[in-house]
Coordinates of N, CA and C in Angstrom, one line a residue:
M1 N 32.2 42.1 19.8 CA 33.2 41.2 19.5 C 33.7 41.5 18.1
T2 N 35.0 41.3 17.9 CA 35.5 41.5 16.5 C 35.4 40.2 15.7
A3 N 35.6 40.3 14.4 CA 35.4 39.2 13.5 C 36.4 38.0 13.9
T4 N 37.5 38.3 14.5 CA 38.5 37.3 14.8 C 38.3 36.7 16.2
T5 N 37.4 37.3 17.0 CA 37.3 36.8 18.4 C 36.1 35.8 18.4
L6 N 36.4 34.6 18.9 CA 35.4 33.6 19.0 C 34.8 33.6 20.4
K7 N 33.5 33.3 20.5 CA 32.8 33.1 21.8 C 33.4 31.9 22.4
P8 N 33.5 31.8 23.8 CA 34.0 30.7 24.4 C 33.3 29.4 24.2
Q9 N 32.0 29.5 23.9 CA 31.2 28.3 23.6 C 30.3 28.5 22.4
Y10 N 30.1 27.5 21.6 CA 29.3 27.6 20.4 C 27.8 27.6 20.9
D11 N 27.1 28.6 20.3 CA 25.7 28.7 20.6 C 24.9 28.4 19.4
P12 N 24.4 27.2 19.3 CA 23.7 26.7 18.0 C 22.5 27.5 17.7
S13 N 21.8 28.0 18.7 CA 20.5 28.7 18.5 C 20.7 30.0 17.8
S14 N 21.9 30.6 17.9 CA 22.2 31.9 17.3 C 22.4 31.7 15.8
I15 N 22.7 30.5 15.3 CA 23.0 30.3 13.9 C 22.1 29.3 13.2
E16 N 21.9 28.2 13.9 CA 21.2 27.0 13.2 C 19.8 27.2 12.9
T17 N 19.0 27.9 13.7 CA 17.6 28.1 13.5 C 17.4 28.9 12.2
A18 N 18.1 30.0 12.1 CA 18.0 30.9 10.9 C 18.5 30.2 9.6
L19 N 19.6 29.4 9.8 CA 20.1 28.7 8.6 C 19.2 27.6 8.1
Y20 N 18.6 26.9 9.1 CA 17.7 25.8 8.7 C 16.4 26.4 8.0
K21 N 16.0 27.6 8.5 CA 14.8 28.2 7.9 C 15.1 28.7 6.5
K22 N 16.3 29.2 6.3 CA 16.8 29.7 5.0 C 16.8 28.5 4.0
W23 N 17.4 27.4 4.4 CA 17.5 26.2 3.6 C 16.1 25.7 3.2
S24 N 15.2 25.6 4.3 CA 13.9 25.1 4.1 C 13.1 26.0 3.1
D25 N 13.1 27.3 3.4 CA 12.4 28.3 2.5 C 12.9 28.2 1.1
A26 N 14.2 27.9 0.9 CA 14.8 27.8 -0.5 C 14.4 26.5 -1.2
G27 N 13.8 25.6 -0.4 CA 13.4 24.3 -1.1 C 14.6 23.3 -1.2
V28 N 15.7 23.5 -0.4 CA 16.8 22.7 -0.5 C 16.5 21.2 -0.2
F29 N 15.5 21.0 0.7 CA 15.2 19.6 1.1 C 14.1 19.0 0.2
A30 N 13.5 19.8 -0.7 CA 12.4 19.3 -1.5 C 12.9 18.3 -2.5
A31 N 12.1 17.3 -2.8 CA 12.3 16.3 -3.8 C 11.4 16.6 -5.0
G32 N 11.6 15.9 -6.0 CA 10.8 16.0 -7.2 C 11.4 16.8 -8.3
R33 N 12.7 16.8 -8.4 CA 13.4 17.6 -9.4 C 13.3 16.8 -10.8
D34 N 12.9 15.6 -10.8 CA 12.8 14.8 -12.0 C 14.2 14.8 -12.7
S35 N 15.2 14.3 -12.0 CA 16.5 14.3 -12.5 C 16.8 13.2 -13.5
G36 N 15.8 12.3 -13.6 CA 16.0 11.2 -14.6 C 16.6 10.0 -13.9
D37 N 17.3 10.2 -12.8 CA 17.9 9.1 -12.0 C 16.8 8.4 -11.2
E38 N 17.1 7.2 -10.8 CA 16.2 6.5 -9.9 C 16.1 7.3 -8.6
P39 N 14.8 7.6 -8.1 CA 14.7 8.3 -6.9 C 15.1 7.5 -5.7
Y40 N 15.5 8.2 -4.7 CA 15.9 7.6 -3.4 C 14.9 8.2 -2.3
V41 N 14.2 7.3 -1.6 CA 13.2 7.7 -0.7 C 13.3 7.0 0.6
I42 N 13.2 7.8 1.7 CA 13.1 7.3 3.0 C 11.9 7.9 3.6
V43 N 11.0 7.0 4.2 CA 9.8 7.4 4.9 C 10.2 7.3 6.4
I44 N 10.1 8.4 7.1 CA 10.5 8.4 8.5 C 9.6 7.4 9.2
P45 N 10.2 6.4 9.9 CA 9.3 5.6 10.7 C 8.6 6.6 11.7
P46 N 7.3 6.9 11.5 CA 6.8 8.0 12.1 C 6.7 7.9 13.7
P47 N 7.3 8.9 14.3 CA 7.2 8.9 15.8 C 5.8 9.0 16.3
N48 N 5.5 8.2 17.4 CA 4.2 8.3 18.0 C 4.0 9.6 18.6
V49 N 2.7 10.1 18.6 CA 2.4 11.4 19.2 C 2.2 11.1 20.7
T50 N 3.3 10.9 21.4 CA 3.2 10.7 22.8 C 3.8 11.8 23.7
S51 N 4.2 12.9 23.1 CA 4.6 14.1 23.7 C 6.0 14.6 23.2
A52 N 7.0 13.8 23.3 CA 8.3 14.2 22.9 C 9.2 13.1 22.3
L53 N 10.2 13.5 21.6 CA 11.1 12.5 21.0 C 12.0 12.0 22.2
H54 N 12.6 10.8 21.9 CA 13.6 10.3 22.8 C 14.9 10.0 22.1
M55 N 15.9 9.6 22.8 CA 17.2 9.4 22.2 C 17.2 8.5 21.0
G56 N 16.4 7.5 21.0 CA 16.3 6.6 19.9 C 15.8 7.3 18.6
H57 N 14.9 8.2 18.8 CA 14.5 9.0 17.6 C 15.6 9.8 17.1
G58 N 16.4 10.4 18.0 CA 17.5 11.2 17.6 C 18.5 10.4 16.8
L59 N 18.9 9.3 17.3 CA 19.8 8.4 16.6 C 19.3 8.0 15.2
N60 N 18.0 7.5 15.2 CA 17.4 7.1 14.0 C 17.4 8.2 12.9
N61 N 17.0 9.4 13.4 CA 16.9 10.5 12.4 C 18.3 10.9 11.9
A62 N 19.3 10.9 12.8 CA 20.6 11.2 12.4 C 21.1 10.3 11.3
I63 N 20.9 9.0 11.5 CA 21.3 8.0 10.5 C 20.6 8.2 9.2
Q64 N 19.3 8.5 9.2 CA 18.5 8.7 8.0 C 19.0 10.0 7.3
D65 N 19.3 11.0 8.1 CA 19.7 12.3 7.5 C 21.0 12.1 6.8
V66 N 21.9 11.3 7.4 CA 23.2 11.1 6.7 C 23.0 10.4 5.3
L67 N 22.1 9.4 5.4 CA 21.8 8.6 4.1 C 21.2 9.5 3.1
I68 N 20.2 10.3 3.4 CA 19.5 11.1 2.5 C 20.4 12.2 1.9
R69 N 21.2 12.9 2.8 CA 22.1 13.9 2.3 C 23.2 13.3 1.4
F70 N 23.7 12.1 1.7 CA 24.7 11.5 0.9 C 24.1 11.3 -0.5
E71 N 22.9 10.8 -0.6 CA 22.3 10.5 -1.9 C 22.0 11.8 -2.7
R72 N 21.7 12.9 -2.0 CA 21.5 14.2 -2.6 C 22.8 14.7 -3.2
M73 N 23.9 14.5 -2.4 CA 25.2 14.9 -2.9 C 25.7 14.1 -4.1
R74 N 25.1 12.9 -4.2 CA 25.4 12.0 -5.4 C 24.6 12.4 -6.6
G75 N 23.7 13.4 -6.4 CA 22.9 13.9 -7.5 C 21.5 13.3 -7.6
R76 N 21.2 12.4 -6.7 CA 19.9 11.7 -6.8 C 18.8 12.5 -6.3
D77 N 17.6 12.3 -6.8 CA 16.4 13.0 -6.4 C 16.0 12.3 -5.1
A78 N 16.4 12.8 -4.0 CA 16.2 12.2 -2.7 C 15.1 12.8 -1.9
L79 N 14.1 12.0 -1.5 CA 13.0 12.4 -0.7 C 13.0 11.8 0.7
W80 N 13.0 12.6 1.7 CA 12.9 12.1 3.1 C 11.5 12.6 3.5
L81 N 10.6 11.7 3.6 CA 9.2 12.0 3.9 C 8.9 12.0 5.4
P82 N 8.6 13.2 6.0 CA 8.3 13.2 7.4 C 6.9 12.9 7.7
G83 N 6.6 12.5 8.9 CA 5.3 12.3 9.4 C 5.2 11.9 10.8
T84 N 4.0 11.8 11.3 CA 3.8 11.3 12.7 C 2.7 10.3 12.7
D85 N 2.8 9.4 13.7 CA 1.8 8.3 13.8 C 0.9 8.5 15.0
H86 N -0.4 8.3 14.7 CA -1.3 8.4 15.8 C -1.1 7.3 16.9
A87 N -0.5 6.2 16.5 CA -0.1 5.1 17.4 C -1.1 4.9 18.4
G88 N -2.3 4.5 17.9 CA -3.4 4.3 18.8 C -3.1 3.8 20.2
I89 N -2.4 2.7 20.3 CA -2.1 2.2 21.7 C -1.2 3.1 22.5
A90 N -0.1 3.5 21.9 CA 0.9 4.4 22.6 C 0.3 5.7 23.0
T91 N -0.4 6.3 22.1 CA -1.1 7.6 22.4 C -2.2 7.4 23.5
Q92 N -2.9 6.3 23.3 CA -4.0 6.0 24.2 C -3.4 5.8 25.7
V93 N -2.3 5.1 25.8 CA -1.7 4.9 27.1 C -1.4 6.3 27.8
V94 N -0.8 7.2 27.0 CA -0.4 8.5 27.5 C -1.6 9.3 27.9
V95 N -2.6 9.3 27.1 CA -3.8 10.0 27.4 C -4.5 9.4 28.6
E96 N -4.5 8.1 28.7 CA -5.1 7.4 29.9 C -4.3 7.8 31.2
R97 N -3.0 8.0 31.1 CA -2.3 8.4 32.3 C -2.7 9.8 32.7
V98 N -3.0 10.7 31.8 CA -3.4 12.0 32.1 C -4.8 12.0 32.8
L99 N -5.7 11.1 32.2 CA -7.0 10.9 32.9 C -6.8 10.4 34.3
A100 N -5.9 9.4 34.5 CA -5.7 8.8 35.8 C -5.3 9.9 36.8
E101 N -4.6 10.9 36.4 CA -4.2 11.9 37.3 C -5.4 12.7 37.8
D102 N -6.4 12.7 37.0 CA -7.7 13.3 37.5 C -8.7 12.3 38.1
G103 N -8.2 11.1 38.3 CA -9.0 10.0 38.9 C -10.1 9.5 37.9
L104 N -9.9 9.6 36.6 CA -10.8 9.1 35.6 C -10.2 7.9 34.8
T105 N -11.1 7.2 34.1 CA -10.7 6.2 33.2 C -11.4 6.5 31.8
R106 N -10.9 5.9 30.8 CA -11.5 6.1 29.5 C -12.9 5.6 29.4
H107 N -13.2 4.5 30.2 CA -14.5 3.9 30.3 C -15.5 4.9 30.9
E108 N -15.1 5.6 32.0 CA -15.9 6.6 32.6 C -16.2 7.8 31.7
L109 N -15.2 8.1 30.9 CA -15.3 9.3 30.1 C -16.2 9.0 28.9
G110 N -16.2 7.8 28.4 CA -17.0 7.4 27.2 C -16.2 7.5 26.0
R111 N -16.5 6.6 25.0 CA -15.7 6.5 23.8 C -15.6 7.9 23.0
Q112 N -16.7 8.5 22.8 CA -16.7 9.8 22.0 C -15.8 10.8 22.7
K113 N -16.0 11.1 24.0 CA -15.2 12.1 24.7 C -13.7 11.6 24.7
F114 N -13.4 10.3 24.9 CA -12.1 9.9 24.9 C -11.4 10.1 23.6
V115 N -12.1 9.8 22.5 CA -11.5 10.0 21.1 C -11.2 11.5 20.9
E116 N -12.1 12.4 21.4 CA -11.9 13.8 21.3 C -10.7 14.2 22.1
M117 N -10.5 13.6 23.2 CA -9.3 13.9 24.1 C -8.0 13.5 23.4
V118 N -8.1 12.3 22.7 CA -6.9 11.8 22.0 C -6.6 12.8 20.9
W119 N -7.6 13.3 20.1 CA -7.3 14.2 19.0 C -6.8 15.5 19.5
Q120 N -7.2 16.0 20.7 CA -6.7 17.2 21.3 C -5.2 17.0 21.6
W121 N -4.9 15.8 22.1 CA -3.5 15.5 22.4 C -2.6 15.5 21.2
V122 N -3.1 14.9 20.1 CA -2.4 14.9 18.8 C -2.2 16.3 18.3
D123 N -3.3 17.1 18.4 CA -3.2 18.5 18.0 C -2.1 19.3 18.8
R124 N -2.1 19.0 20.1 CA -1.1 19.7 21.0 C 0.3 19.3 20.8
Y125 N 0.5 17.9 20.6 CA 1.9 17.4 20.7 C 2.5 17.0 19.3
G126 N 1.6 16.8 18.3 CA 2.1 16.4 17.0 C 3.1 17.5 16.4
G127 N 2.7 18.7 16.5 CA 3.6 19.8 16.0 C 4.9 19.9 16.8
R128 N 4.8 19.7 18.1 CA 6.0 19.7 19.0 C 7.0 18.7 18.5
I129 N 6.6 17.5 18.2 CA 7.5 16.5 17.7 C 8.1 16.9 16.4
N130 N 7.4 17.5 15.5 CA 7.9 17.9 14.2 C 8.9 19.0 14.4
E131 N 8.7 19.9 15.3 CA 9.6 21.0 15.6 C 10.9 20.5 16.2
Q132 N 10.8 19.4 17.0 CA 12.0 18.8 17.6 C 12.8 18.1 16.5
I133 N 12.1 17.5 15.5 CA 12.8 16.9 14.4 C 13.6 18.0 13.6
K134 N 12.9 19.1 13.3 CA 13.5 20.2 12.6 C 14.7 20.7 13.4
G135 N 14.6 20.8 14.8 CA 15.6 21.2 15.6 C 16.9 20.3 15.5
L136 N 16.7 19.1 15.2 CA 17.8 18.2 15.0 C 18.5 18.5 13.6
G137 N 17.9 19.3 12.8 CA 18.5 19.7 11.5 C 18.1 18.7 10.4
A138 N 17.0 17.9 10.7 CA 16.6 16.9 9.7 C 16.2 17.5 8.4
S139 N 16.7 17.0 7.3 CA 16.5 17.6 6.0 C 15.3 17.0 5.2
C140 N 14.2 16.9 5.9 CA 13.0 16.4 5.4 C 12.3 17.3 4.4
D141 N 11.5 16.8 3.5 CA 10.7 17.6 2.6 C 9.4 17.9 3.4
W142 N 9.4 19.0 4.1 CA 8.2 19.3 5.0 C 7.0 19.6 4.2
T143 N 7.1 19.9 2.9 CA 5.9 20.2 2.1 C 5.1 18.9 1.9
R144 N 5.6 17.8 2.2 CA 4.9 16.5 2.0 C 4.6 15.8 3.3
Q145 N 4.6 16.5 4.4 CA 4.4 15.9 5.7 C 3.1 15.1 5.8
R146 N 3.1 14.0 6.5 CA 1.9 13.1 6.6 C 1.7 12.7 8.0
F147 N 0.4 12.4 8.3 CA 0.0 11.9 9.6 C -0.8 10.6 9.3
T148 N -0.6 9.6 10.1 CA -1.2 8.3 9.7 C -2.7 8.3 9.6
L149 N -3.4 9.2 10.2 CA -4.8 9.3 10.1 C -5.3 10.3 9.1
D150 N -4.4 10.9 8.3 CA -4.8 11.7 7.2 C -5.5 10.8 6.2
E151 N -6.4 11.4 5.4 CA -7.3 10.6 4.5 C -6.5 9.8 3.6
G152 N -5.4 10.3 2.9 CA -4.7 9.5 1.9 C -4.1 8.2 2.6
P153 N -3.2 8.4 3.6 CA -2.6 7.2 4.2 C -3.7 6.2 4.8
S154 N -4.7 6.8 5.4 CA -5.7 6.0 6.0 C -6.5 5.2 5.0
R155 N -6.8 5.8 3.8 CA -7.5 5.1 2.7 C -6.6 4.0 2.2
A156 N -5.3 4.3 2.0 CA -4.3 3.3 1.5 C -4.3 2.1 2.4
V157 N -4.3 2.3 3.7 CA -4.3 1.1 4.6 C -5.5 0.3 4.5
R158 N -6.7 1.0 4.4 CA -8.0 0.2 4.3 C -8.0 -0.5 2.9
T159 N -7.6 0.2 1.9 CA -7.6 -0.5 0.5 C -6.7 -1.7 0.5
T160 N -5.5 -1.6 1.1 CA -4.6 -2.7 1.1 C -5.1 -3.8 1.9
F161 N -5.7 -3.5 3.1 CA -6.2 -4.5 4.0 C -7.3 -5.3 3.3
V162 N -8.3 -4.6 2.6 CA -9.4 -5.3 1.9 C -8.8 -6.1 0.8
S163 N -7.8 -5.6 0.1 CA -7.2 -6.4 -1.0 C -6.6 -7.7 -0.5
L164 N -5.8 -7.6 0.6 CA -5.2 -8.7 1.1 C -6.2 -9.7 1.7
Y165 N -7.3 -9.2 2.2 CA -8.4 -10.0 2.8 C -9.0 -10.8 1.6
K166 N -9.3 -10.1 0.5 CA -10.0 -10.8 -0.6 C -9.1 -11.9 -1.2
K167 N -7.8 -11.7 -1.1 CA -6.8 -12.7 -1.6 C -6.6 -13.8 -0.6
G168 N -7.3 -13.8 0.5 CA -7.2 -14.8 1.5 C -5.9 -14.7 2.4
L169 N -5.2 -13.6 2.3 CA -4.0 -13.4 3.0 C -4.2 -12.9 4.5
I170 N -5.4 -12.4 4.7 CA -5.7 -12.0 6.1 C -6.9 -12.8 6.5
Y171 N -6.8 -13.4 7.7 CA -7.9 -14.2 8.2 C -7.9 -14.2 9.7
R172 N -9.0 -14.6 10.2 CA -9.1 -14.6 11.7 C -8.8 -16.0 12.2
G173 N -8.0 -16.1 13.2 CA -7.7 -17.4 13.8 C -6.9 -17.3 15.0
E174 N -6.7 -18.4 15.7 CA -5.9 -18.5 16.9 C -4.4 -18.7 16.5
R175 N -3.5 -17.8 16.7 CA -2.1 -17.9 16.2 C -1.2 -17.3 17.2
I176 N 0.0 -17.7 17.3 CA 1.0 -17.0 18.0 C 1.5 -15.8 17.2
V177 N 1.6 -14.7 17.9 CA 2.0 -13.5 17.2 C 3.4 -13.1 17.7
N178 N 4.3 -12.9 16.8 CA 5.7 -12.5 17.1 C 5.8 -11.0 16.9
W179 N 6.1 -10.3 17.9 CA 6.3 -8.9 17.8 C 7.8 -8.6 17.8
C180 N 8.1 -7.6 17.0 CA 9.5 -7.1 16.9 C 9.9 -6.3 18.1

């Protein structure tokens, strides 16, 4: 093809993967420039490690990407923090479906083996989800990626829970629970 001839269809894989890697390697998405301005931060509502993203994730990530890029263009030190969520219940349901295909239940497997199977699932599909987010062109700072069961976030949750409990803000009782 000559320089003036266009292909009949745009092939994003021929351009976007290499361009995204170039930007990522150059640190274009990294935060922490200490610009002196008030930082702008978005923490990805972490997708559950249930195997693949869905359209809602795509929409949510597109909106967040627009916001974070806009703030970068305004000169702000903008951090878009990526991560995934173990989502105990959601991941558990998916793993239990896999077990059911083999005619097993988590109770028959036992707690220890079931937990091992959940971790294998997370190891297998957690990276896939992050690659899908990258494939969307998300301008996250991947050097700061988190998983909800990593020691830092996990410790922060326990510390906060204990603090709230000591203040009497967490208690056991019969209450109606409103879920969003």
